[in-house]
Each structure stands twice: as C-alpha cells, then as structure tokens.
Amino acid sequence: MSRTLIRNGLVITASDELSADVLIEDEKIVAVVDPAVAQGFTADTVIDATDRYVIPGGVDAHTHMEMPFGGTVASDTFETGTRAAAWGGTTTIVDFAIQPRGGSLREGLDAWHAKADGNCAVDYAFHMIMSDVTDSSLKEMEALIGEGITSFKLFMAYPGNLYSDDGRILRALQKGAETGGLIMMHAENGIAIDVLVEQALARGQSDPRYHGVVRHALLEAEATHRAIKLAQVAGAPIYIVHLSAIEALAEITRARDEGYNAFAETCPQYLYLSTADLARPGFEGAKYVCSTPLRPVDHQAALWRGLRTDDLSVVSTDHCPFCFKDQKELGLGDFSKIPNGLPGVETRMDLLHQAVLDGHIGRRRWIEIACATPARMFGLYPRKGTIAPGADADVVVYDPAAQQVLSAQTHHMNVDYSAYEGKAITGRAETVISRGRVIVDDGEYRGSAGHGRFQQRSTCQYLK
Ligand code: URP
Ligand code: ZN
Ligand code: ZN
Ligand code: ZN
C-alpha cells in the first residue's frame, strides 16, 4: 500500500474551505483531518501545501478528442488531450462517442473505446452523440445506460450531418424520461442558419466573422426554447450544452423559475472572448470559430451572473482543437468550411481561478462549477468532484499566486495556437494527482498513457 499525505493546505470543495491535511492510500482519499491529528500519520510521500489550495481534480464534462468534423479530425488525440488536461489540473474528462449515421450506438461507442483505451493520462467517460434516432437506437439507450453511458447529445444544428428533427428529439427525450438517461442539446436552429449561410456567401460575405452573424443569438434562443418545451412535453430534464447568448440564458432562467429541470453549461470562451476576436483581421478570426459562436462582449456579464445564480450550473470546455495551419485554413474564402471548435481543456481551471480573483465568482463556486456539479450532473459524484474519505484521490495542489502567461509556445495541447495568447493568469496547478499517482509535479510531467481508466457513470444525480 502507498500512502501520500498532503500537509498544511487550504482544502476547498463546493461546500467548504478548511485548513486540513489529506491522507491518500493507494487510489483513494482516506482522511481529511486537522493538521494536529495528522502529525501522527506516516506516509511514503509528503507534499507540503503551505500557501496552496488543495482542490478536487477538475471534471471537464465536454471534450472532443480526435473528433471527425468537416473533413478533418480534431488535433488532440486521447493521449495528447488528456495529458494537456492533466497539466491544467483536470483529472476527468467526459468525451463524446458518435453514432455513425445509418449505424448503431454500439458501433460508435466501440470505436471511441478503441481510440481511448490504453491512451489516456487521466480518467475518462463517454456521452453518446445520437446522430440517427431510430427504433433500434432508442432501444440501445437502455443497454448503454447499463454500461455507464448515461447521457445522450442531440443536435438541432448541422442538418444532413448530426441533426435531429423535433420528432426524433421528442422520442429521445421520452426515452430519457423513461430510462433516466439525460438528454444534452446542441441548441441552434440549424435549418434557419443554413439559409443565412447560403445568403451570406451569395453576397460575398465569406470571412470568419460572418460565422457569428449567421448563427444568430435568436436562433440559439429559439432552439433553446424549443428544446425546453419538447422536454416538458416528454416529462424529461434537459441539459443545454455550450450556451453563449443572453437570449438563450433567459429561456433557461424562465424554465427554472417555472420549476422545470432545465440545466445549462457555458464555456470559458464565451466568458472571455467575443465577436471582436471572430472579426480579427486577415483570417485570424478562424481561430475563434466554434458553435454556438462567440457573442458580442456584453453577453459576458449575463453569463457570469448566470453562473452566480446557478442558471448556468457547469463550465465545460467543449475542447475541440483544430490547427490554424491546414485545418482552420480549410475555410479560407468560405467561413462555413472552417472546422468548428476551440482548444481549451488545459486552461479551464486557471481561467476560472482568474474569475475568482476578478470577483465574478467565489472560490467554492469555482470548485462547484468546475468539479462537483459536472460530477453530480453526469453521475460521477462523490467518486469524482470532491475531497472526502472514499473519493478517488484526484487532487490538485493549486498555487493561487503563481504567475503565468497563456501561450501556444508553452501549452501542452496539440494545436498550433492559443485562443488566449498573451493572457496573464494568476494561479496554476502545481501538483496533480490522479487516483493516488502524482502525474504532474511542479512543472514536470510524470503521468503515462494508459493510467487513465474508463469510468462508468450512474444517471444524473441532480434529480436524486
Ligand atoms: O464548435 C464546436 N462546438 N465544435 C464541437 C462540436 C459541438 O457542437 O460541440
Ligand atoms: Zn455542440
Ligand atoms: Zn461539443
Ligand atoms: Zn497540429
């Protein structure tokens, strides 16, 4: 048995802050105790956390490693992407397996297991993207839930590809209500957006900034509204992914005020970046093309407020990196051909710590939206997302005073740019422990591909 003792830190969870020592035996946390009590403990490894926070490893509930999109594939593999996650203090990711059109959920899931198995530096789980809702794929949902795949993403965007119409969405929501599977929605009116794309291109509006124009905030709000109403008809909860617009947030707020189980996440890019980035000169804006798109800067204050009121419950990254060279460049002369997605799995914990320093959220709320709630929402709590006896020893010793400058020169994601190039951040993960093993140690990587294990999830714990 191996014993690790983390001494003299400030332990922060979603509910508490206390000066305590944390004892780890093998893969589990076994004690969180007063430092005076821990004086009597012996350990093989002692980590001094004086002036440091001791926080749960981050849980990023929305990543796309090696995702095929628009004729190319997201540039982080499960190996490189989970290593970058580790560097940034994230010790669990939930990625999206994709059902092939005309194929089964099983085929998609098997393919994603094959990509991840033996390659991950940190623990991982899967949601299932349903791209083809049929009698047989609806039936498969039950079997998948039994294997720990308890959430299913549908798309109101991307007609002809991942898109589901309202009838298919309703049927999936009904199955969700029946089985406990949580339906996650990409809420944008893709049919209307495609009309606007065609019209913009016909006018010669081909620059990246038009991606933000055609993916209108009202078309996010409309789809969010429709998704919520379909969920109410089905008697199912709903989780809206990557919410970016004030108008969409208002739909969530209203549904919650009316007593419905509508949940939503946002992502750091919507909190820190804006249409000004999409409009950068030349083709630079392509680096900022993602869907839902970045919004005008005044949306940010509403999103921060939503995070404080819990109308936004989770911050995930939607990490889906494409290199500027050769990948984003596929859309030179036609913004609709720019692969959608931003890198971010490495920087989420730090950007949210910066938000604590900037006064947007408190320290415990930081841990709640980045660790505890995503774990509860997706059935990983309290194994993940907190520091308590019995939890997996996924622990980050966080230096709240460390200075860093975000840059593609120094990040570990396999992508040739940073969306936050040059941004100064205070705070950094110093020591990262995944199931009892130190995988990042003060600027040195000590993890390995294959340490990360697949995590079966229970159904959403928010409604239990
Ligand atoms: O632009 C994005 N978000 N790319 C990833 C796919 C998705 O819709 O989440
Ligand atoms: Zn999406
Ligand atoms: Zn996504
Ligand atoms: Zn690359």
Short mmCIF file of C-alpha atoms and ligand atoms in Angstrom, two decimals:
data_model
loop_
_atom_site.label_atom_id
_atom_site.label_comp_id
_atom_site.label_asym_id
_atom_site.label_seq_id
_atom_site.Cartn_x
_atom_site.Cartn_y
_atom_site.Cartn_z
CA MET A 1 0.00 0.00 0.00
CA SER A 2 1.23 3.52 -0.77
CA ARG A 3 0.38 6.47 1.47
CA THR A 4 0.58 10.12 0.46
CA LEU A 5 -0.02 12.97 2.89
CA ILE A 6 -0.78 16.48 1.68
CA ARG A 7 0.04 18.83 4.53
CA ASN A 8 -0.85 22.40 5.53
CA GLY A 9 -3.05 23.33 2.58
CA LEU A 10 -6.43 25.01 2.39
CA VAL A 11 -8.86 22.30 1.28
CA ILE A 12 -11.60 23.76 -0.93
CA THR A 13 -14.69 21.85 -2.02
CA ALA A 14 -18.01 23.06 -3.37
CA SER A 15 -19.31 23.33 0.18
CA ASP A 16 -16.35 24.03 2.48
CA GLU A 17 -12.96 25.64 2.94
CA LEU A 18 -10.83 24.29 5.74
CA SER A 19 -7.23 24.06 6.80
CA ALA A 20 -6.75 20.32 6.75
CA ASP A 21 -4.37 17.56 5.78
CA VAL A 22 -5.41 15.00 3.20
CA LEU A 23 -4.32 11.38 3.50
CA ILE A 24 -4.33 9.16 0.44
CA GLU A 25 -3.98 5.39 0.47
CA ASP A 26 -3.40 3.85 -2.94
CA GLU A 27 -6.12 5.25 -5.18
CA LYS A 28 -8.44 6.70 -2.54
CA ILE A 29 -8.67 9.60 -0.14
CA VAL A 30 -8.99 8.06 3.32
CA ALA A 31 -8.88 11.05 5.65
CA VAL A 32 -9.31 14.81 5.69
CA VAL A 33 -8.23 15.89 9.15
CA ASP A 34 -6.96 18.67 11.36
CA PRO A 35 -3.20 19.08 10.83
CA ALA A 36 -2.63 18.41 14.53
CA VAL A 37 -4.24 14.99 14.14
CA ALA A 38 -2.20 14.27 11.02
CA GLN A 39 1.05 14.82 12.98
CA GLY A 40 0.81 11.16 13.97
CA PHE A 41 0.42 9.89 10.40
CA THR A 42 3.21 8.24 8.49
CA ALA A 43 3.38 8.37 4.72
CA ASP A 44 5.68 7.36 1.88
CA THR A 45 5.23 10.74 0.23
CA VAL A 46 4.58 14.02 1.99
CA ILE A 47 3.55 17.01 -0.09
CA ASP A 48 3.82 20.40 1.58
CA ALA A 49 0.85 22.54 0.53
CA THR A 50 1.61 25.61 2.65
CA ASP A 51 0.05 28.66 0.95
CA ARG A 52 -1.59 26.35 -1.57
CA TYR A 53 -5.14 25.25 -2.20
CA VAL A 54 -5.95 21.55 -2.15
CA ILE A 55 -8.81 21.07 -4.59
CA PRO A 56 -10.53 18.19 -6.37
CA GLY A 57 -9.21 17.43 -9.83
CA GLY A 58 -11.23 19.21 -12.48
CA VAL A 59 -14.06 17.39 -14.23
CA ASP A 60 -14.44 18.55 -17.83
CA ALA A 61 -17.79 17.18 -18.99
CA HIS A 62 -17.46 18.25 -22.62
CA THR A 63 -14.45 17.36 -24.79
CA HIS A 64 -13.93 16.11 -28.33
CA MET A 65 -10.61 14.31 -28.68
CA GLU A 66 -9.91 13.10 -32.26
CA MET A 67 -13.37 14.20 -33.35
CA PRO A 68 -14.03 13.98 -37.10
CA PHE A 69 -15.55 17.28 -38.26
CA GLY A 70 -15.85 18.97 -41.64
CA GLY A 71 -13.47 16.63 -43.45
CA THR A 72 -10.75 16.76 -40.80
CA VAL A 73 -10.16 15.46 -37.27
CA ALA A 74 -9.67 17.39 -34.02
CA SER A 75 -5.92 17.65 -33.46
CA ASP A 76 -5.71 16.35 -29.89
CA THR A 77 -5.75 12.59 -29.55
CA PHE A 78 -6.91 10.99 -26.33
CA GLU A 79 -3.22 10.74 -25.44
CA THR A 80 -2.24 14.36 -26.07
CA GLY A 81 -5.55 15.84 -24.95
CA THR A 82 -5.70 14.05 -21.61
CA ARG A 83 -2.05 14.90 -20.96
CA ALA A 84 -2.88 18.57 -21.54
CA ALA A 85 -5.89 18.17 -19.24
CA ALA A 86 -3.57 16.84 -16.53
CA TRP A 87 -1.23 19.82 -16.89
CA GLY A 88 -4.21 22.09 -16.34
CA GLY A 89 -5.48 20.28 -13.23
CA THR A 90 -8.29 18.36 -14.90
CA THR A 91 -8.33 14.69 -13.93
CA THR A 92 -11.56 13.50 -15.55
CA ILE A 93 -12.97 14.20 -18.99
CA VAL A 94 -16.29 13.15 -20.44
CA ASP A 95 -15.89 12.91 -24.21
CA PHE A 96 -18.49 12.28 -26.89
CA ALA A 97 -18.71 8.98 -28.76
CA ILE A 98 -20.55 9.44 -32.05
CA GLN A 99 -23.16 7.14 -33.53
CA PRO A 100 -22.42 6.88 -37.26
CA ARG A 101 -25.37 7.84 -39.48
CA GLY A 102 -27.10 4.63 -40.51
CA GLY A 103 -25.21 2.74 -37.81
CA SER A 104 -25.80 1.80 -34.20
CA LEU A 105 -24.89 3.45 -30.93
CA ARG A 106 -22.83 0.34 -30.24
CA GLU A 107 -20.65 0.84 -33.31
CA GLY A 108 -19.94 4.42 -32.29
CA LEU A 109 -19.23 3.51 -28.70
CA ASP A 110 -16.90 0.65 -29.66
CA ALA A 111 -14.98 2.98 -31.97
CA TRP A 112 -14.50 5.56 -29.20
CA HIS A 113 -13.46 2.94 -26.66
CA ALA A 114 -10.84 1.78 -29.15
CA LYS A 115 -9.48 5.33 -29.54
CA ALA A 116 -9.28 5.97 -25.79
CA ASP A 117 -8.36 2.57 -24.35
CA GLY A 118 -4.76 2.49 -23.18
CA ASN A 119 -4.07 6.06 -24.28
CA CYS A 120 -5.44 8.33 -21.58
CA ALA A 121 -3.38 10.09 -18.92
CA VAL A 122 -6.46 10.81 -16.77
CA ASP A 123 -9.79 9.09 -16.22
CA TYR A 124 -12.41 9.39 -18.89
CA ALA A 125 -16.05 8.64 -19.59
CA PHE A 126 -18.33 8.97 -22.58
CA HIS A 127 -21.55 10.65 -23.53
CA MET A 128 -23.17 9.28 -26.68
CA ILE A 129 -23.99 11.52 -29.63
CA MET A 130 -27.15 10.24 -31.28
CA SER A 131 -26.99 11.19 -34.96
CA ASP A 132 -29.69 8.76 -36.03
CA VAL A 133 -32.69 8.35 -33.73
CA THR A 134 -34.49 5.17 -34.80
CA ASP A 135 -36.47 2.46 -33.02
CA SER A 136 -33.32 0.43 -32.66
CA SER A 137 -31.07 3.26 -31.44
CA LEU A 138 -33.73 4.29 -28.91
CA LYS A 139 -33.76 0.74 -27.66
CA GLU A 140 -29.97 0.75 -27.40
CA MET A 141 -30.06 3.67 -24.96
CA GLU A 142 -31.10 1.32 -22.17
CA ALA A 143 -28.20 -1.04 -22.73
CA LEU A 144 -25.74 1.84 -22.82
CA ILE A 145 -27.03 3.24 -19.54
CA GLY A 146 -26.26 -0.17 -18.05
CA GLU A 147 -22.67 0.26 -19.24
CA GLY A 148 -22.28 3.68 -17.65
CA ILE A 149 -23.07 5.81 -20.71
CA THR A 150 -25.92 7.76 -19.15
CA SER A 151 -26.19 10.92 -21.25
CA PHE A 152 -27.01 11.47 -24.90
CA LYS A 153 -26.32 14.52 -27.02
CA LEU A 154 -28.62 15.54 -29.85
CA PHE A 155 -28.15 18.31 -32.38
CA MET A 156 -30.68 20.85 -33.57
CA ALA A 157 -27.82 22.19 -35.75
CA TYR A 158 -25.83 20.69 -38.65
CA PRO A 159 -28.62 19.46 -40.99
CA GLY A 160 -27.57 16.48 -43.08
CA ASN A 161 -24.95 15.51 -40.56
CA LEU A 162 -25.58 15.27 -36.81
CA TYR A 163 -29.01 16.98 -36.96
CA SER A 164 -32.20 15.51 -35.46
CA ASP A 165 -35.65 16.90 -36.23
CA ASP A 166 -38.18 17.70 -33.50
CA GLY A 167 -39.91 14.32 -33.76
CA ARG A 168 -36.64 12.47 -33.23
CA ILE A 169 -35.73 14.79 -30.39
CA LEU A 170 -39.08 14.24 -28.71
CA ARG A 171 -38.71 10.48 -28.95
CA ALA A 172 -35.21 10.60 -27.45
CA LEU A 173 -36.48 12.82 -24.62
CA GLN A 174 -39.32 10.39 -23.93
CA LYS A 175 -36.80 7.56 -23.75
CA GLY A 176 -34.69 9.71 -21.45
CA ALA A 177 -37.67 10.25 -19.15
CA GLU A 178 -38.29 6.50 -19.13
CA THR A 179 -34.72 5.37 -18.50
CA GLY A 180 -33.07 8.20 -16.58
CA GLY A 181 -30.75 8.99 -19.49
CA LEU A 182 -30.03 12.73 -19.62
CA ILE A 183 -30.55 14.42 -23.00
CA MET A 184 -27.96 17.08 -23.81
CA MET A 185 -28.84 19.51 -26.56
CA HIS A 186 -26.85 21.48 -29.08
CA ALA A 187 -29.48 24.20 -29.33
CA GLU A 188 -29.21 26.20 -32.54
CA ASN A 189 -31.78 26.28 -35.34
CA GLY A 190 -29.60 24.66 -38.00
CA ILE A 191 -32.21 24.76 -40.75
CA ALA A 192 -32.56 28.56 -40.49
CA ILE A 193 -28.79 29.00 -40.06
CA ASP A 194 -28.11 27.12 -43.30
CA VAL A 195 -30.37 29.56 -45.18
CA LEU A 196 -28.46 32.51 -43.72
CA VAL A 197 -25.12 30.85 -44.58
CA GLU A 198 -26.14 30.45 -48.20
CA GLN A 199 -27.38 34.04 -48.41
CA ALA A 200 -24.23 35.44 -46.79
CA LEU A 201 -21.93 33.51 -49.13
CA ALA A 202 -24.02 34.64 -52.15
CA ARG A 203 -23.39 38.24 -51.03
CA GLY A 204 -19.67 37.54 -50.90
CA GLN A 205 -19.57 37.57 -47.10
CA SER A 206 -17.04 34.80 -46.67
CA ASP A 207 -14.85 35.99 -43.76
CA PRO A 208 -14.81 34.18 -40.40
CA ARG A 209 -16.79 36.95 -38.71
CA TYR A 210 -19.89 36.01 -40.72
CA HIS A 211 -19.93 32.70 -38.84
CA GLY A 212 -21.05 34.79 -35.86
CA VAL A 213 -23.56 36.76 -37.89
CA VAL A 214 -25.43 33.82 -39.42
CA ARG A 215 -25.51 31.83 -36.19
CA HIS A 216 -27.81 34.45 -34.75
CA ALA A 217 -28.36 34.67 -30.98
CA LEU A 218 -32.11 34.47 -31.57
CA LEU A 219 -31.63 31.16 -33.36
CA GLU A 220 -29.86 29.86 -30.26
CA ALA A 221 -32.66 31.23 -28.07
CA GLU A 222 -35.37 29.76 -30.30
CA ALA A 223 -33.77 26.33 -30.26
CA THR A 224 -33.18 26.50 -26.52
CA HIS A 225 -36.85 27.38 -26.01
CA ARG A 226 -37.99 24.58 -28.32
CA ALA A 227 -35.73 22.04 -26.62
CA ILE A 228 -37.09 23.01 -23.22
CA LYS A 229 -40.70 22.75 -24.39
CA LEU A 230 -40.09 19.37 -26.03
CA ALA A 231 -38.52 18.21 -22.75
CA GLN A 232 -41.53 19.43 -20.79
CA VAL A 233 -43.87 17.55 -23.12
CA ALA A 234 -41.77 14.42 -22.62
CA GLY A 235 -41.52 14.93 -18.87
CA ALA A 236 -37.73 14.83 -19.10
CA PRO A 237 -34.95 17.01 -17.74
CA ILE A 238 -32.73 18.69 -20.30
CA TYR A 239 -29.15 19.92 -20.34
CA ILE A 240 -28.21 22.63 -22.84
CA VAL A 241 -24.56 22.48 -23.88
CA HIS A 242 -22.24 25.40 -24.71
CA LEU A 243 -24.78 28.15 -24.05
CA SER A 244 -23.47 31.51 -25.25
CA ALA A 245 -26.29 34.03 -25.76
CA ILE A 246 -28.13 36.21 -23.24
CA GLU A 247 -31.37 35.35 -25.03
CA ALA A 248 -30.80 31.62 -24.62
CA LEU A 249 -29.90 32.08 -20.96
CA ALA A 250 -33.21 33.92 -20.46
CA GLU A 251 -35.01 30.78 -21.68
CA ILE A 252 -33.17 28.67 -19.12
CA THR A 253 -33.88 31.15 -16.35
CA ARG A 254 -37.58 31.23 -17.20
CA ALA A 255 -37.90 27.44 -17.32
CA ARG A 256 -36.11 27.09 -13.99
CA ASP A 257 -38.25 29.78 -12.39
CA GLU A 258 -41.29 27.85 -13.57
CA GLY A 259 -39.93 24.79 -11.83
CA TYR A 260 -38.62 22.72 -14.72
CA ASN A 261 -35.41 20.73 -14.69
CA ALA A 262 -33.57 22.74 -17.32
CA PHE A 263 -29.80 22.82 -16.88
CA ALA A 264 -27.10 24.54 -18.88
CA GLU A 265 -23.36 24.82 -19.19
CA THR A 266 -21.27 27.56 -20.66
CA CYS A 267 -17.60 27.51 -21.64
CA PRO A 268 -14.61 29.77 -20.92
CA GLN A 269 -14.54 31.05 -24.50
CA TYR A 270 -17.96 32.66 -24.05
CA LEU A 271 -16.85 34.24 -20.78
CA TYR A 272 -13.55 35.64 -22.06
CA LEU A 273 -13.75 36.01 -25.86
CA SER A 274 -16.18 37.79 -28.16
CA THR A 275 -17.17 38.64 -31.74
CA ALA A 276 -14.25 41.08 -31.67
CA ASP A 277 -12.00 38.00 -31.81
CA LEU A 278 -14.00 36.50 -34.68
CA ALA A 279 -13.51 39.80 -36.53
CA ARG A 280 -9.72 39.84 -36.15
CA PRO A 281 -8.05 40.95 -39.39
CA GLY A 282 -6.97 38.60 -42.14
CA PHE A 283 -8.02 35.03 -41.47
CA GLU A 284 -7.14 35.21 -37.75
CA GLY A 285 -10.84 35.09 -36.85
CA ALA A 286 -10.91 31.44 -37.94
CA LYS A 287 -9.13 30.57 -34.70
CA TYR A 288 -12.29 31.68 -32.91
CA VAL A 289 -14.87 29.78 -34.97
CA CYS A 290 -16.93 27.48 -32.80
CA SER A 291 -20.65 26.72 -32.44
CA THR A 292 -22.54 28.16 -30.69
CA PRO A 293 -20.46 31.18 -31.77
CA LEU A 294 -18.74 33.82 -29.70
CA ARG A 295 -21.10 36.71 -28.93
CA PRO A 296 -20.70 40.49 -28.53
CA VAL A 297 -18.84 41.34 -25.36
CA ASP A 298 -21.96 42.49 -23.47
CA HIS A 299 -23.17 38.88 -23.26
CA GLN A 300 -20.33 38.07 -20.87
CA ALA A 301 -21.75 39.89 -17.85
CA ALA A 302 -25.02 37.97 -18.21
CA LEU A 303 -23.16 34.65 -18.35
CA TRP A 304 -21.17 35.48 -15.22
CA ARG A 305 -24.40 36.40 -13.49
CA GLY A 306 -25.96 33.11 -14.65
CA LEU A 307 -23.02 31.26 -13.11
CA ARG A 308 -23.63 33.01 -9.80
CA THR A 309 -27.40 32.33 -9.80
CA ASP A 310 -26.94 28.69 -10.92
CA ASP A 311 -28.98 29.21 -14.10
CA LEU A 312 -25.65 28.10 -15.54
CA SER A 313 -24.52 25.12 -13.48
CA VAL A 314 -21.38 23.91 -15.21
CA VAL A 315 -18.38 25.26 -17.07
CA SER A 316 -17.02 22.73 -19.57
CA THR A 317 -14.56 23.44 -22.34
CA ASP A 318 -16.08 21.94 -25.50
CA HIS A 319 -12.40 21.30 -26.25
CA CYS A 320 -12.30 20.61 -29.99
CA PRO A 321 -8.98 21.88 -31.35
CA PHE A 322 -8.08 22.38 -34.99
CA CYS A 323 -4.71 23.73 -36.06
CA PHE A 324 -4.80 27.11 -37.78
CA LYS A 325 -2.45 25.81 -40.46
CA ASP A 326 -4.16 23.32 -42.76
CA GLN A 327 -7.25 22.75 -40.59
CA LYS A 328 -8.84 26.15 -39.92
CA GLU A 329 -7.42 27.09 -43.33
CA LEU A 330 -9.88 24.69 -44.97
CA GLY A 331 -12.31 27.61 -44.67
CA LEU A 332 -10.21 30.23 -46.49
CA GLY A 333 -12.71 32.03 -48.72
CA ASP A 334 -15.74 30.27 -47.15
CA PHE A 335 -16.34 30.59 -43.40
CA SER A 336 -18.78 27.68 -43.47
CA LYS A 337 -15.88 25.32 -44.22
CA ILE A 338 -13.86 26.32 -41.15
CA PRO A 339 -13.91 23.34 -38.76
CA ASN A 340 -15.83 24.36 -35.63
CA GLY A 341 -14.14 24.27 -32.27
CA LEU A 342 -11.61 25.80 -29.89
CA PRO A 343 -8.84 24.32 -27.76
CA GLY A 344 -9.33 24.73 -24.01
CA VAL A 345 -9.05 21.55 -21.94
CA GLU A 346 -5.79 22.78 -20.37
CA THR A 347 -6.85 26.30 -19.43
CA ARG A 348 -10.32 25.94 -17.88
CA MET A 349 -9.32 25.61 -14.23
CA ASP A 350 -6.95 28.57 -14.46
CA LEU A 351 -9.36 30.86 -16.33
CA LEU A 352 -11.98 30.14 -13.67
CA HIS A 353 -9.49 30.78 -10.89
CA GLN A 354 -8.79 34.11 -12.56
CA ALA A 355 -12.56 34.70 -12.42
CA VAL A 356 -12.35 34.25 -8.64
CA LEU A 357 -9.63 36.90 -8.46
CA ASP A 358 -11.62 39.17 -10.76
CA GLY A 359 -14.65 38.91 -8.46
CA HIS A 360 -17.01 37.08 -10.81
CA ILE A 361 -17.41 34.01 -8.59
CA GLY A 362 -16.28 32.79 -5.18
CA ARG A 363 -13.72 30.06 -4.51
CA ARG A 364 -16.21 27.37 -3.59
CA ARG A 365 -18.34 28.24 -6.62
CA TRP A 366 -15.19 27.78 -8.73
CA ILE A 367 -14.93 24.21 -7.46
CA GLU A 368 -18.67 23.67 -7.76
CA ILE A 369 -18.96 24.61 -11.44
CA ALA A 370 -15.66 23.02 -12.48
CA CYS A 371 -15.61 19.83 -10.38
CA ALA A 372 -18.58 18.99 -8.16
CA THR A 373 -21.59 19.84 -10.31
CA PRO A 374 -20.29 18.27 -13.52
CA ALA A 375 -19.58 15.14 -11.46
CA ARG A 376 -23.10 15.13 -9.99
CA MET A 377 -24.79 16.06 -13.25
CA PHE A 378 -23.17 13.14 -15.03
CA GLY A 379 -23.18 10.50 -12.30
CA LEU A 380 -19.57 10.54 -11.11
CA TYR A 381 -20.05 12.03 -7.64
CA PRO A 382 -18.61 11.62 -5.00
CA ARG A 383 -16.01 9.36 -6.64
CA LYS A 384 -15.04 12.46 -8.62
CA GLY A 385 -15.53 16.16 -7.95
CA THR A 386 -14.82 16.42 -4.22
CA ILE A 387 -12.27 15.82 -1.50
CA ALA A 388 -13.67 13.41 1.04
CA PRO A 389 -12.90 9.99 2.51
CA GLY A 390 -13.84 7.36 -0.05
CA ALA A 391 -13.43 9.62 -3.06
CA ASP A 392 -10.88 8.82 -5.74
CA ALA A 393 -7.60 10.54 -4.94
CA ASP A 394 -7.86 13.02 -7.80
CA VAL A 395 -6.34 16.00 -6.09
CA VAL A 396 -4.69 19.20 -7.26
CA VAL A 397 -2.31 21.23 -5.16
CA TYR A 398 -3.02 24.66 -6.61
CA ASP A 399 -0.75 27.68 -6.25
CA PRO A 400 -3.13 30.66 -6.22
CA ALA A 401 -0.27 33.15 -6.52
CA ALA A 402 1.68 31.60 -9.43
CA GLN A 403 2.00 33.86 -12.45
CA GLN A 404 1.69 32.50 -15.97
CA VAL A 405 1.09 33.79 -19.47
CA LEU A 406 -1.06 31.59 -21.70
CA SER A 407 0.65 30.79 -24.98
CA ALA A 408 0.87 28.17 -27.71
CA GLN A 409 4.63 28.22 -27.06
CA THR A 410 4.15 26.71 -23.62
CA HIS A 411 0.82 24.88 -23.64
CA HIS A 412 0.60 21.11 -23.99
CA MET A 413 -2.42 20.83 -26.26
CA ASN A 414 -1.59 19.54 -29.75
CA VAL A 415 -2.64 22.67 -31.56
CA ASP A 416 -0.65 25.49 -33.13
CA TYR A 417 -2.36 28.44 -31.47
CA SER A 418 -3.82 29.56 -28.16
CA ALA A 419 -7.18 31.33 -28.12
CA TYR A 420 -5.78 33.28 -25.14
CA GLU A 421 -2.28 34.05 -26.48
CA GLY A 422 -0.54 36.50 -24.16
CA LYS A 423 -3.22 36.49 -21.46
CA ALA A 424 -1.74 36.80 -17.96
CA ILE A 425 -3.22 34.48 -15.35
CA THR A 426 -2.63 34.26 -11.63
CA GLY A 427 -2.82 30.68 -10.38
CA ARG A 428 -1.58 27.33 -11.58
CA ALA A 429 -1.90 23.62 -10.85
CA GLU A 430 1.37 22.73 -9.15
CA THR A 431 0.94 19.08 -8.26
CA VAL A 432 -1.70 16.93 -9.93
CA ILE A 433 -2.66 13.55 -8.51
CA SER A 434 -4.82 11.09 -10.43
CA ARG A 435 -6.13 8.12 -8.44
CA GLY A 436 -3.27 8.46 -5.98
CA ARG A 437 -0.49 8.84 -8.52
CA VAL A 438 1.38 12.12 -8.97
CA ILE A 439 1.14 12.85 -12.69
CA VAL A 440 2.26 16.48 -12.70
CA ASP A 441 4.89 17.56 -10.22
CA ASP A 442 5.88 21.23 -10.18
CA GLY A 443 6.50 21.64 -13.89
CA GLU A 444 7.41 18.03 -14.56
CA TYR A 445 5.12 15.51 -16.22
CA ARG A 446 5.14 12.10 -14.52
CA GLY A 447 1.99 10.56 -15.95
CA SER A 448 1.65 7.92 -18.61
CA ALA A 449 -0.71 6.96 -21.39
CA GLY A 450 -2.95 4.20 -20.12
CA HIS A 451 -3.07 5.32 -16.49
CA GLY A 452 -6.47 6.88 -17.18
CA ARG A 453 -9.35 4.44 -16.85
CA PHE A 454 -12.84 4.37 -18.32
CA GLN A 455 -15.41 5.45 -15.73
CA GLN A 456 -18.89 4.02 -15.71
CA ARG A 457 -21.36 6.69 -14.69
CA SER A 458 -24.68 6.47 -12.86
CA THR A 459 -27.63 8.50 -14.12
CA CYS A 460 -27.84 12.23 -13.35
CA GLN A 461 -27.56 12.79 -9.60
CA TYR A 462 -29.03 16.27 -9.71
CA LEU A 463 -32.57 14.95 -9.54
CA LYS A 464 -31.97 12.31 -6.88
O1 URP B 1 -17.71 24.25 -32.32
C1 URP B 1 -17.92 23.24 -31.67
N1 URP B 1 -18.62 23.33 -30.57
N2 URP B 1 -17.39 22.06 -32.03
C2 URP B 1 -17.59 20.84 -31.39
C3 URP B 1 -18.89 20.17 -31.74
C4 URP B 1 -20.04 20.64 -30.90
O2 URP B 1 -21.05 21.03 -31.45
O3 URP B 1 -19.96 20.60 -29.67
ZN ZN B 2 -22.44 21.17 -29.88
ZN ZN B 3 -19.04 20.00 -28.22
ZN ZN B 4 -1.36 20.18 -35.36
#
